[in-house]
Coordinates of C-alpha atoms in Angstrom, one line a residue:
M588 CA -23.7 -34.4 -42.8
M589 CA -21.2 -37.4 -43.4
A590 CA -18.3 -35.5 -41.6
A591 CA -20.6 -35.8 -38.9
H592 CA -21.5 -39.3 -38.5
N593 CA -18.0 -40.2 -39.2
K594 CA -16.9 -38.4 -36.1
K595 CA -16.1 -41.1 -33.4
R596 CA -18.1 -40.9 -30.1
F597 CA -16.1 -40.6 -26.5
I598 CA -16.6 -39.5 -23.1
P599 CA -16.0 -35.4 -22.5
Y600 CA -13.3 -34.6 -20.4
G601 CA -15.7 -33.1 -18.0
Y602 CA -17.7 -35.8 -17.2
K603 CA -14.4 -38.1 -16.7
L604 CA -13.5 -36.1 -14.0
M605 CA -17.0 -35.0 -12.7
L606 CA -18.1 -39.2 -12.3
S607 CA -14.6 -40.2 -10.8
Y608 CA -15.0 -37.5 -7.8
F609 CA -18.4 -37.9 -7.4
L610 CA -18.1 -42.2 -7.2
F611 CA -15.4 -42.3 -5.0
V612 CA -15.3 -38.7 -2.9
M613 CA -18.6 -37.5 -2.5
I614 CA -20.9 -41.0 -1.6
P615 CA -18.7 -42.5 1.5
V616 CA -18.1 -39.2 2.8
V617 CA -22.2 -38.0 2.9
V618 CA -22.6 -41.7 4.2
V619 CA -20.3 -41.5 6.7
G620 CA -21.2 -38.3 7.8
W621 CA -24.9 -39.1 8.2
V622 CA -24.1 -42.0 10.0
S623 CA -21.8 -40.5 12.4
Y624 CA -23.6 -37.9 13.4
H625 CA -26.7 -39.4 14.4
S626 CA -25.3 -42.3 16.0
S627 CA -22.8 -40.6 18.6
V628 CA -23.4 -36.9 18.9
Q629 CA -25.8 -37.4 22.3
S630 CA -23.1 -39.6 24.2
S631 CA -20.6 -37.1 23.5
R632 CA -22.6 -34.0 24.3
E633 CA -22.3 -34.6 28.4
Q634 CA -18.3 -35.9 27.8
T635 CA -17.4 -32.4 26.0
K636 CA -19.5 -30.5 28.4
Q637 CA -17.6 -31.5 31.3
N638 CA -14.0 -31.3 29.5
L639 CA -15.0 -27.7 29.0
Q640 CA -16.2 -27.3 32.2
G641 CA -12.5 -28.3 33.4
T642 CA -11.0 -25.8 31.0
L643 CA -12.8 -23.2 32.5
H644 CA -12.0 -23.9 35.6
Q645 CA -8.5 -23.8 34.7
M646 CA -9.0 -20.3 33.1
K647 CA -10.6 -19.0 36.5
D648 CA -7.9 -20.4 38.6
N649 CA -4.9 -18.6 36.4
L650 CA -7.3 -15.5 37.0
V651 CA -7.3 -15.7 40.3
Y652 CA -3.3 -16.1 41.0
K653 CA -3.1 -12.9 38.3
A654 CA -5.1 -11.1 40.5
E655 CA -3.5 -12.3 44.0
E656 CA -0.6 -11.5 42.1
A657 CA -1.5 -7.9 42.0
R658 CA -2.7 -7.8 45.1
R659 CA 0.7 -8.5 47.0
I660 CA 1.8 -5.1 45.5
S661 CA -0.8 -3.4 48.0
D662 CA -0.3 -6.3 50.6
Q663 CA 3.6 -5.5 51.0
L664 CA 2.2 -1.6 51.8
Y665 CA -1.0 -2.4 53.6
Y666 CA 0.7 -4.5 56.4
D667 CA 4.3 -2.4 56.6
K668 CA 4.0 -0.9 60.1
Q669 CA 6.9 1.1 59.9
L670 CA 5.3 2.8 56.7
Q671 CA 2.2 3.5 58.5
S672 CA 4.6 4.8 61.2
F673 CA 6.3 7.2 58.9
L674 CA 3.1 8.3 56.8
R675 CA 1.9 9.4 60.5
H676 CA 4.7 11.4 61.8
Y677 CA 4.5 15.1 60.3
E678 CA 8.0 16.2 60.2
N679 CA 9.5 19.1 57.7
G680 CA 13.1 19.2 56.7
W681 CA 16.1 17.0 56.6
Y682 CA 14.1 14.4 58.4
S683 CA 11.0 14.0 55.7
F684 CA 13.7 13.9 53.0
E685 CA 15.8 11.0 54.5
R686 CA 12.4 8.8 55.5
T687 CA 11.5 9.3 51.9
K688 CA 14.8 8.9 50.2
K689 CA 15.9 5.6 51.9
Y690 CA 12.4 3.8 52.9
L691 CA 9.7 5.2 51.1
M692 CA 11.1 5.2 47.5
P693 CA 13.0 1.6 47.8
T694 CA 9.4 0.1 49.6
F695 CA 7.0 1.6 46.7
S696 CA 9.6 0.4 43.9
N697 CA 10.1 -3.3 46.1
A698 CA 6.4 -3.5 45.8
V699 CA 6.0 -3.1 42.1
A700 CA 8.3 -5.6 41.2
V701 CA 6.9 -8.4 42.8
F702 CA 4.5 -7.9 40.0
S703 CA 5.5 -10.1 36.7
K704 CA 4.1 -7.6 34.4
P705 CA 4.3 -4.1 34.1
A706 CA 2.1 -2.0 36.3
L707 CA 1.7 1.7 38.1
L708 CA 1.4 1.9 41.9
K709 CA 0.0 5.4 43.1
V710 CA 0.2 5.7 46.6
Y711 CA -2.3 8.8 47.9
I712 CA -1.5 10.1 51.8
D713 CA -2.8 13.1 53.4
N714 CA 0.8 14.0 55.2
K715 CA 2.1 17.0 53.1
T716 CA 5.4 16.9 54.9
I717 CA 6.0 14.2 52.4
P718 CA 6.9 15.6 48.9
E719 CA 4.8 14.3 46.3
I720 CA 6.8 12.0 43.4
Y721 CA 5.3 12.4 40.4
S722 CA 5.5 13.1 36.5
D723 CA 3.4 14.7 34.4
Q724 CA 2.2 12.8 31.6
D725 CA -0.2 13.1 28.5
P726 CA -3.3 12.2 28.9
K727 CA -2.9 10.8 25.4
I728 CA -0.3 8.3 26.3
D729 CA -1.0 4.8 28.5
P730 CA 0.1 5.6 32.1
I731 CA 1.4 1.7 32.1
S732 CA 4.4 2.9 29.6
A733 CA 6.0 4.4 32.4
P734 CA 5.7 1.5 35.0
G735 CA 6.7 2.3 38.8
Y736 CA 5.2 4.5 41.3
Q737 CA 3.7 7.9 42.5
I738 CA 3.3 9.6 45.6
L739 CA 0.3 12.0 45.2
Y740 CA -1.5 14.0 48.1
M741 CA -5.5 12.8 49.3
D742 CA -6.7 15.8 48.0
R743 CA -6.2 15.1 44.5
L744 CA -7.8 12.0 44.9
R745 CA -10.8 13.6 46.7
K746 CA -12.0 15.7 43.2
Q747 CA -12.6 12.4 41.7
S748 CA -16.1 11.6 41.2
W749 CA -15.4 8.0 41.3
F750 CA -13.8 8.3 44.4
K751 CA -17.2 10.0 46.0
G752 CA -19.1 6.6 45.1
L753 CA -16.5 4.3 46.3
K754 CA -17.8 1.5 48.8
L755 CA -15.0 0.4 50.7
P756 CA -15.4 0.0 54.3
A757 CA -13.7 2.1 56.7
D758 CA -14.4 1.2 60.1
N759 CA -12.7 -2.2 60.5
Y760 CA -9.3 -1.1 60.3
R761 CA -8.1 -4.5 59.9
G762 CA -10.2 -4.8 56.9
T763 CA -8.5 -6.5 53.7
S764 CA -11.2 -5.0 51.3
Y765 CA -10.2 -4.0 47.9
E766 CA -12.4 -3.5 44.3
W767 CA -11.3 -3.7 40.7
L768 CA -12.4 -1.0 38.8
Q769 CA -11.8 0.8 35.5
I770 CA -11.5 4.4 36.2
E771 CA -10.6 7.5 35.2
N772 CA -8.9 6.6 31.5
D773 CA -8.3 3.0 32.4
V774 CA -11.0 1.5 29.5
N775 CA -9.1 4.5 26.9
F776 CA -6.2 2.2 27.4
N777 CA -7.5 -1.6 28.2
N778 CA -6.5 -1.1 32.0
I779 CA -7.8 -2.0 35.4
S780 CA -7.1 -0.7 38.4
M781 CA -7.2 -2.4 42.3
V782 CA -7.9 0.2 44.8
R783 CA -7.3 -0.4 48.7
R784 CA -7.0 1.6 51.4
L785 CA -3.8 2.3 53.5
M786 CA -4.8 1.9 57.4
D787 CA -2.8 2.7 60.3
F788 CA -2.9 -0.2 62.9
D789 CA -2.2 1.5 65.9
R790 CA -4.1 4.4 65.8
Q791 CA -7.2 2.6 64.1
C792 CA -7.5 5.3 61.4
E793 CA -6.8 5.7 57.6
L794 CA -3.2 6.9 56.2
G795 CA -4.5 7.1 52.5
M796 CA -5.0 4.9 49.6
T797 CA -3.2 3.0 47.0
R798 CA -4.2 2.3 43.4
T799 CA -2.4 -0.4 41.2
I800 CA -2.8 -0.2 37.5
I801 CA -2.2 -3.4 35.3
K802 CA -3.2 -4.2 31.9
L803 CA -6.6 -5.7 31.8
S804 CA -4.8 -8.0 29.4
D805 CA -2.2 -9.3 31.4
L806 CA -5.2 -10.2 34.5
L807 CA -6.9 -11.8 31.6
E808 CA -4.0 -13.3 29.9
A809 CA -5.5 -17.2 30.3
M810 CA -8.6 -15.8 28.7
D811 CA -8.7 -17.5 25.2
Y812 CA -11.4 -18.7 23.4
T813 CA -9.5 -21.5 21.5
K814 CA -9.4 -23.0 24.2
I815 CA -12.9 -23.6 24.0
G816 CA -13.6 -23.9 20.8
D817 CA -12.9 -22.3 17.5
R818 CA -16.2 -20.9 17.3
S819 CA -16.9 -20.2 20.7
S820 CA -17.0 -17.1 22.9
L821 CA -15.8 -15.9 26.3
F822 CA -17.0 -13.0 28.9
I823 CA -15.9 -11.4 31.9
M824 CA -19.0 -10.0 33.5
D825 CA -18.5 -7.7 36.7
K826 CA -20.8 -7.7 39.7
Q827 CA -22.9 -4.9 38.0
G828 CA -23.4 -7.5 35.3
H829 CA -21.3 -5.5 32.5
T830 CA -18.9 -6.9 30.3
L831 CA -15.3 -6.2 31.4
A832 CA -13.9 -8.1 28.5
S833 CA -15.0 -11.1 26.0
S834 CA -12.2 -13.3 23.9
S835 CA -14.3 -14.3 20.6
A836 CA -13.3 -14.9 17.0
D837 CA -15.0 -11.5 16.3
G838 CA -12.3 -10.0 18.4
A839 CA -12.4 -8.7 22.1
G840 CA -15.1 -6.6 22.8
Q841 CA -16.8 -6.7 19.4
I842 CA -19.8 -9.2 20.2
A843 CA -22.3 -8.6 23.5
L844 CA -24.0 -11.6 25.9
D845 CA -27.1 -10.5 24.9
S846 CA -26.7 -10.5 20.9
L847 CA -26.1 -14.4 21.1
D848 CA -29.0 -16.8 20.8
A849 CA -29.0 -18.9 23.8
S850 CA -30.9 -21.5 22.5
Q851 CA -27.7 -22.4 19.9
Y852 CA -25.3 -22.1 22.9
L853 CA -24.1 -24.1 25.6
R854 CA -23.7 -21.9 28.7
I855 CA -20.6 -22.6 31.3
E856 CA -20.1 -20.3 34.3
E857 CA -17.4 -20.2 36.6
R858 CA -17.5 -17.6 39.5
V859 CA -14.2 -15.5 40.7
P860 CA -13.8 -15.6 43.9
G861 CA -12.4 -12.4 45.2
L862 CA -12.9 -10.6 42.6
E863 CA -17.3 -11.0 42.7
W864 CA -16.8 -11.6 38.8
Q865 CA -18.4 -14.2 36.6
L866 CA -16.6 -16.1 34.0
I867 CA -18.8 -17.1 31.0
A868 CA -18.5 -19.8 28.4
M869 CA -20.5 -20.0 25.4
V870 CA -19.8 -22.7 23.3
P871 CA -22.1 -23.1 19.9
N872 CA -24.0 -26.6 20.0
T873 CA -22.5 -27.4 16.4
L874 CA -19.0 -27.5 17.7
L875 CA -20.3 -30.2 20.5
E876 CA -21.8 -32.3 18.0
A877 CA -18.4 -32.1 15.3
S878 CA -16.1 -32.6 18.7
A879 CA -18.1 -36.3 19.6
K880 CA -15.1 -38.9 19.7
H881 CA -17.1 -41.4 18.1
V882 CA -18.0 -39.0 15.1
L883 CA -14.3 -38.4 14.8
R884 CA -13.2 -42.1 15.0
L885 CA -15.7 -43.3 12.8
T886 CA -15.4 -40.1 10.2
I887 CA -11.3 -40.8 10.3
G888 CA -11.4 -44.5 9.9
V889 CA -13.7 -44.1 6.9
A890 CA -12.2 -40.7 5.7
A891 CA -8.7 -42.7 5.4
V892 CA -10.3 -45.7 3.8
S893 CA -11.6 -43.2 0.8
M894 CA -8.3 -41.6 0.7
L895 CA -6.5 -44.3 -0.4
F896 CA -9.2 -44.9 -3.0
V897 CA -9.3 -41.5 -3.8
L898 CA -5.2 -41.0 -3.7
L899 CA -5.3 -44.4 -6.6
I900 CA -7.9 -42.9 -8.7
S901 CA -7.0 -39.7 -9.0
M902 CA -3.3 -40.6 -9.7
L903 CA -4.6 -42.5 -12.8
V904 CA -6.8 -39.9 -14.0
S905 CA -4.9 -37.1 -13.7
G906 CA -2.1 -38.7 -14.4
Y907 CA -3.2 -39.3 -17.7
F908 CA -5.3 -35.9 -18.6
S909 CA -2.3 -33.6 -16.9
R910 CA 0.3 -34.6 -19.6
R911 CA -2.4 -33.0 -22.0
V912 CA -3.2 -30.1 -20.6
R913 CA 0.4 -29.5 -19.6
K914 CA 1.4 -29.8 -23.3
I915 CA -1.3 -26.9 -24.1
V916 CA -0.1 -24.6 -21.1
Y917 CA 3.4 -25.1 -22.6
S918 CA 2.8 -24.3 -25.8
L919 CA 0.2 -21.1 -24.5
H920 CA 3.3 -19.9 -22.8
A921 CA 5.5 -20.0 -25.9
F922 CA 2.7 -17.8 -27.9
K923 CA 2.7 -15.4 -24.9
E924 CA 7.0 -15.2 -25.5
G925 CA 6.5 -14.6 -29.1
D926 CA 7.4 -18.2 -30.4
F927 CA 4.5 -19.0 -32.8
H928 CA 6.6 -22.5 -34.1
K929 CA 5.2 -24.5 -31.1
R930 CA 3.0 -27.0 -32.4
I931 CA 0.7 -29.7 -30.6
V932 CA 0.4 -33.6 -31.7
F933 CA -2.1 -35.8 -29.6
Q934 CA -3.2 -39.4 -31.3
Q935 CA -6.3 -39.9 -29.7
N936 CA -9.6 -38.3 -30.9
D937 CA -11.1 -36.4 -28.1
E938 CA -11.3 -32.6 -27.2
F939 CA -7.9 -32.3 -26.6
A940 CA -7.0 -33.3 -30.0
Q941 CA -9.6 -30.9 -31.5
I942 CA -8.0 -28.0 -29.4
A943 CA -4.4 -29.2 -30.8
D944 CA -5.9 -28.8 -34.4
A945 CA -7.6 -25.3 -33.9
F946 CA -4.0 -24.4 -31.8
N947 CA -2.0 -25.3 -34.8
T948 CA -4.0 -23.7 -37.2
M949 CA -4.3 -20.4 -34.9
G950 CA -0.8 -20.6 -34.8
E951 CA -0.1 -20.5 -38.9
H952 CA -2.1 -18.1 -39.3
V953 CA -1.2 -15.8 -36.2
E954 CA 2.5 -15.8 -37.4
E955 CA 1.8 -15.0 -41.1
L956 CA -0.5 -12.0 -40.0
I957 CA 2.0 -10.6 -37.4
K958 CA 4.5 -10.8 -40.3
E959 CA 2.7 -9.2 -42.8
V960 CA 1.4 -6.4 -40.4
Y961 CA 4.8 -5.9 -39.1
V962 CA 6.6 -5.2 -42.6
A963 CA 3.7 -3.0 -44.0
N964 CA 3.8 -1.1 -40.9
L965 CA 7.4 -0.7 -41.0
H966 CA 7.3 0.6 -44.7
K967 CA 4.4 2.7 -44.1
K968 CA 6.2 4.4 -41.3
E969 CA 9.3 4.7 -43.4
A970 CA 7.4 6.2 -46.3
E971 CA 5.7 8.6 -44.3
L972 CA 9.1 9.6 -42.7
S973 CA 10.8 9.9 -45.9
S974 CA 7.7 12.2 -47.4
L975 CA 7.6 14.2 -44.7
Q976 CA 11.3 14.9 -44.8
A977 CA 11.5 15.9 -48.6
Q978 CA 8.8 18.5 -47.9
I979 CA 10.6 20.6 -45.8
N980 CA 12.7 22.7 -47.6
P981 CA 11.9 23.5 -51.6
H982 CA 10.4 27.0 -50.3
F983 CA 13.5 27.9 -48.5
L984 CA 15.4 27.1 -51.0
Y985 CA 13.6 29.2 -53.5
N986 CA 13.7 32.4 -51.4
T987 CA 17.7 32.0 -51.0
L988 CA 18.5 31.5 -54.7
S989 CA 16.1 34.6 -55.2
S990 CA 18.5 36.1 -52.1
I991 CA 21.4 35.4 -54.4
S992 CA 20.4 36.1 -57.8
R993 CA 19.5 39.4 -56.7
L994 CA 23.0 40.3 -54.9
A995 CA 24.6 38.8 -58.3
K996 CA 22.7 41.4 -59.8
F997 CA 23.6 44.3 -57.9
G998 CA 27.3 43.2 -57.4
K999 CA 27.4 42.7 -53.7
I1000 CA 30.1 39.9 -54.6
D1001 CA 31.4 39.5 -50.6
Q1002 CA 27.6 39.0 -49.2
L1003 CA 26.9 36.7 -51.9
H1004 CA 29.8 34.3 -51.0
Q1005 CA 28.6 34.4 -47.5
M1006 CA 24.8 33.4 -48.5
V1007 CA 26.5 30.8 -51.0
M1008 CA 28.4 29.8 -48.3
G1009 CA 25.8 29.4 -45.5
L1010 CA 23.7 27.6 -48.2
A1011 CA 26.4 24.8 -48.4
K1012 CA 26.9 24.4 -45.0
F1013 CA 23.0 24.4 -44.3
Y1014 CA 22.3 21.8 -46.8
R1015 CA 25.7 19.8 -45.5
L1016 CA 23.7 19.6 -42.3
T1017 CA 20.4 19.0 -43.5
L1018 CA 21.4 16.1 -45.7
N1019 CA 23.6 14.6 -43.3
Q1020 CA 24.2 11.2 -44.9
G1021 CA 20.4 10.4 -44.9
R1022 CA 19.9 10.1 -41.2
T1023 CA 16.5 11.2 -39.7
L1024 CA 17.8 11.4 -36.2
I1025 CA 20.9 14.0 -35.4
S1026 CA 21.9 15.1 -32.1
V1027 CA 20.5 18.3 -30.7
R1028 CA 24.0 20.2 -31.0
E1029 CA 23.8 19.7 -34.9
E1030 CA 19.7 20.6 -34.8
L1031 CA 21.3 24.1 -33.4
E1032 CA 24.3 24.6 -35.9
Q1033 CA 21.6 24.0 -38.6
V1034 CA 19.6 26.4 -37.2
G1035 CA 22.1 28.7 -36.8
A1036 CA 23.6 28.7 -40.2
Y1037 CA 19.8 29.3 -41.7
L1038 CA 20.3 32.2 -39.4
D1039 CA 23.5 33.2 -40.9
I1040 CA 21.8 33.4 -44.5
Q1041 CA 19.1 35.4 -43.0
A1042 CA 21.4 37.8 -41.4
I1043 CA 22.8 39.0 -44.5
K1044 CA 19.1 39.6 -45.4
F1045 CA 18.3 41.4 -43.2
G1046 CA 20.8 43.0 -41.4
Y1047 CA 20.2 45.0 -38.5
R1048 CA 16.6 44.2 -38.6
M1049 CA 17.0 40.8 -37.3
Q1050 CA 18.4 40.2 -33.5
V1051 CA 19.2 36.7 -32.4
F1052 CA 19.6 35.5 -29.3
Y1053 CA 20.4 31.7 -28.1
D1054 CA 19.4 30.3 -24.3
I1055 CA 20.6 26.7 -24.5
Q1056 CA 21.3 24.4 -21.9
S1057 CA 24.8 22.5 -22.5
A1058 CA 23.7 19.3 -20.7
V1059 CA 21.1 18.6 -23.9
L1060 CA 23.8 19.1 -26.8
G1061 CA 24.2 15.1 -26.8
Y1062 CA 20.8 14.0 -27.0
E1063 CA 18.7 13.1 -30.0
T1064 CA 16.4 14.6 -32.1
V1065 CA 14.8 14.7 -35.1
K1066 CA 16.4 16.8 -37.6
L1067 CA 15.0 20.5 -38.9
I1068 CA 12.2 21.0 -36.5
L1069 CA 13.8 24.5 -35.1
Q1070 CA 14.4 26.0 -38.8
P1071 CA 10.5 25.8 -39.8
F1072 CA 9.6 28.3 -37.2
V1073 CA 12.5 30.9 -37.4
E1074 CA 11.2 31.1 -40.9
N1075 CA 8.0 31.4 -40.2
A1076 CA 8.7 34.0 -37.7
L1077 CA 11.0 35.9 -40.3
E1078 CA 8.5 35.6 -42.9
H1079 CA 5.1 36.6 -41.0
A1080 CA 5.6 37.8 -37.9
L1081 CA 7.9 40.8 -39.0
Y1082 CA 6.4 44.3 -38.9
G1083 CA 7.7 47.3 -38.0
T1084 CA 11.7 48.2 -38.8
S1085 CA 12.8 45.1 -36.8
I1086 CA 12.6 41.8 -34.9
N1087 CA 13.7 39.9 -32.0
I1088 CA 14.0 36.1 -32.2
R1089 CA 15.3 33.8 -28.6
V1090 CA 15.9 30.1 -29.1
T1091 CA 15.9 27.7 -26.0
A1092 CA 16.7 24.3 -25.2
E1093 CA 16.7 22.6 -22.3
L1094 CA 16.1 19.4 -20.1
E1095 CA 12.5 19.0 -18.2
G1096 CA 12.4 15.6 -16.4
E1097 CA 12.6 13.1 -19.0
S1098 CA 11.9 15.3 -22.1
I1099 CA 13.6 18.3 -23.7
V1100 CA 12.2 21.2 -24.6
F1101 CA 13.1 23.6 -27.4
K1102 CA 11.4 26.9 -27.5
V1103 CA 11.4 29.6 -30.4
I1104 CA 10.0 32.7 -29.0
D1105 CA 9.3 35.8 -31.1
D1106 CA 8.3 39.6 -30.6
G1107 CA 6.6 39.7 -33.6
L1108 CA 3.1 40.1 -35.2
G1109 CA 1.4 37.4 -33.7
M1110 CA -1.5 35.4 -33.9
S1111 CA -4.8 34.8 -32.8
R1112 CA -6.2 32.0 -31.2
D1113 CA -8.5 31.0 -34.4
T1114 CA -5.2 31.0 -36.2
I1115 CA -3.6 28.3 -33.9
A1116 CA -6.7 26.3 -34.1
Q1117 CA -6.7 26.3 -37.6
I1118 CA -3.2 25.1 -38.2
F1119 CA -3.7 22.0 -36.1
T1120 CA -7.0 21.2 -37.3
K1121 CA -8.0 18.0 -39.2
D1122 CA -11.4 19.5 -40.9
G1123 CA -11.6 22.4 -43.0
V1124 CA -9.1 25.0 -44.3
R1125 CA -6.0 24.0 -42.9
I1126 CA -2.8 26.9 -43.0
G1127 CA 0.8 26.8 -41.5
Y1128 CA 1.6 23.3 -43.6
G1129 CA 5.5 23.8 -42.2
V1130 CA 4.3 23.4 -38.4
R1131 CA 2.1 20.4 -39.1
N1132 CA 5.2 18.9 -40.6
V1133 CA 7.5 19.1 -37.7
D1134 CA 4.5 18.0 -35.3
E1135 CA 3.5 15.3 -37.6
R1136 CA 7.3 13.9 -38.2
I1137 CA 8.1 14.0 -34.0
K1138 CA 4.5 12.2 -33.5
L1139 CA 5.6 9.8 -36.1
Q1140 CA 9.1 9.4 -34.4
Y1141 CA 8.0 9.7 -30.7
G1142 CA 4.5 9.0 -30.1
Q1143 CA 1.3 11.2 -30.0
E1144 CA 2.3 12.7 -25.8
F1145 CA 5.4 14.5 -28.0
G1146 CA 4.8 17.2 -30.7
V1147 CA 4.4 21.3 -30.8
E1148 CA 2.5 23.6 -28.7
I1149 CA 2.0 27.5 -30.2
Y1150 CA 1.1 30.2 -27.4
S1151 CA 0.6 33.5 -29.2
R1152 CA -1.1 37.2 -28.5
L1153 CA -1.7 39.7 -31.5
G1154 CA 0.6 42.5 -31.2
I1155 CA 2.6 40.8 -28.1
G1156 CA 4.7 37.8 -30.2
T1157 CA 4.8 34.0 -30.4
T1158 CA 6.3 31.1 -28.2
V1159 CA 6.6 27.7 -30.0
K1160 CA 7.2 24.6 -27.8
I1161 CA 9.1 21.7 -29.2
T1162 CA 8.9 18.7 -26.8
V1163 CA 10.8 15.2 -27.8
P1164 CA 12.1 12.5 -25.6
A1165 CA 15.1 12.6 -23.8
R1166 CA 17.2 9.9 -25.4
H1167 CA 20.6 9.8 -26.7
G1168 CA 20.1 6.7 -29.1
G1169 CA 23.7 6.7 -30.3
V1170 CA 23.7 9.6 -32.4
R1171 CA 27.1 10.8 -33.6
E1172 CA 28.2 14.2 -32.7
S1173 CA 30.1 16.5 -34.9
G1174 CA 32.0 19.4 -33.9
I1175 CA 31.9 21.9 -31.4
F1176 CA 28.4 23.9 -30.9
S1177 CA 29.6 27.7 -31.2
L1178 CA 26.7 30.3 -31.6

């Protein structure tokens, strides 16, 4: 209780920042916004509407200009009397070829070049002495991707349903009527077509049709909702009241005019002459109110003054506190990098001083704890490896010495000499200057030495085969991981008169896989499960010894797997990572 009374009182860090920003930012902004909005929104609404009407009028003019530019393609053909003369003459052979090549094709090509954007001109004619010129195109490909012109027969057009419903006056041979339609696959590729009759002025009859296909976006490129306002929407409606295109923040074609609440928007309309279209702008009332000039001037003026105060205060306050925060952040980064020697010192008695005291205490404890845990784990791992390593050979040594005694008793001096030399070589490789990790080459030499000893004992009853990939010889492995399984095969799997053992080693991805395969007695699934179980009666000490040493050295994803069937044999798969590890190789491996 006394300690609590002795603590100095202070204003918390959070309150300091909250009060500063509330007093110097929130109050001026709220007052200025409220006064400006209610004093000026009415006076600015009409002015804004006039400005938007002028912008919409400019869009309409641009749209009309683009439509006239596209119409000039058909104008060149419509008023070309020589073209009319060629189209009404039915002559085959050389004359038809010449007029097509020297006049019709250049004329159509020049007409398409009038338009500043890619366009496709399709000319439909009744005169079949003139050859068709077109290219078959995949209906899934935009036809404007190959701009130019095509000459087609009217028979193709008369099969189209849209043509049957076309309402272009044909009785007035001097008429200039045309229609903008989205027909065939125009909608799929956002295209639009201008359809117009091709007339013969002299004979007052129809010669064919022209269809000019352009991108709808090229025609409506000036249609941009951002020119009206960020939250506004623009619509192009055809004479049937259908939406041809829209532009809004939600994306073209994503909203419908009927989906907008008319009471929340100012609606501005412009009729597009010649196209019978309607250009409609929907401007939200909130945008009109926010765009009032008086509101803008008043808000900017007050905001500028407020910003000066905020800037001065924030520089003083943030400079005072940010230095302390940065010091804590730097120390935390040092902890993250593993440097636990950093300490923080603050003179004031506030939250920062309390954080510094707790941080410094934590650093001392963490550093001591890491050292203790690291040393303990290191000693534990070394002790486990040493213990497992020391337990792998006593049984083999006892059996070998018994065999040596038996050979000496029966006077088989040559075999006795070979067994003693083999035992010496085996233990020379096993001891290996106390190293736990050896090269794959040395591990294979070691199992070879063991099998040389066993060959004296078993003779023709034992056949050993090797399948070793040369690429693995230089990698490292835990020593004595093959010999226990060869020993198990000879001690437990041999039945009948002989046994065949196959030892393999190969590189698989980032691992080295050893296999010891025999055609001996085999094991049941229950026996294999009992070898690896951690509960109940456990068997197969040598197998677990190898598995535990590999996992201790390399991790749980490596170790021993056993596959076996009774009466067929056993395959032991041993997996270790493919690491060079700086192991020293000795000798030349030869089996």
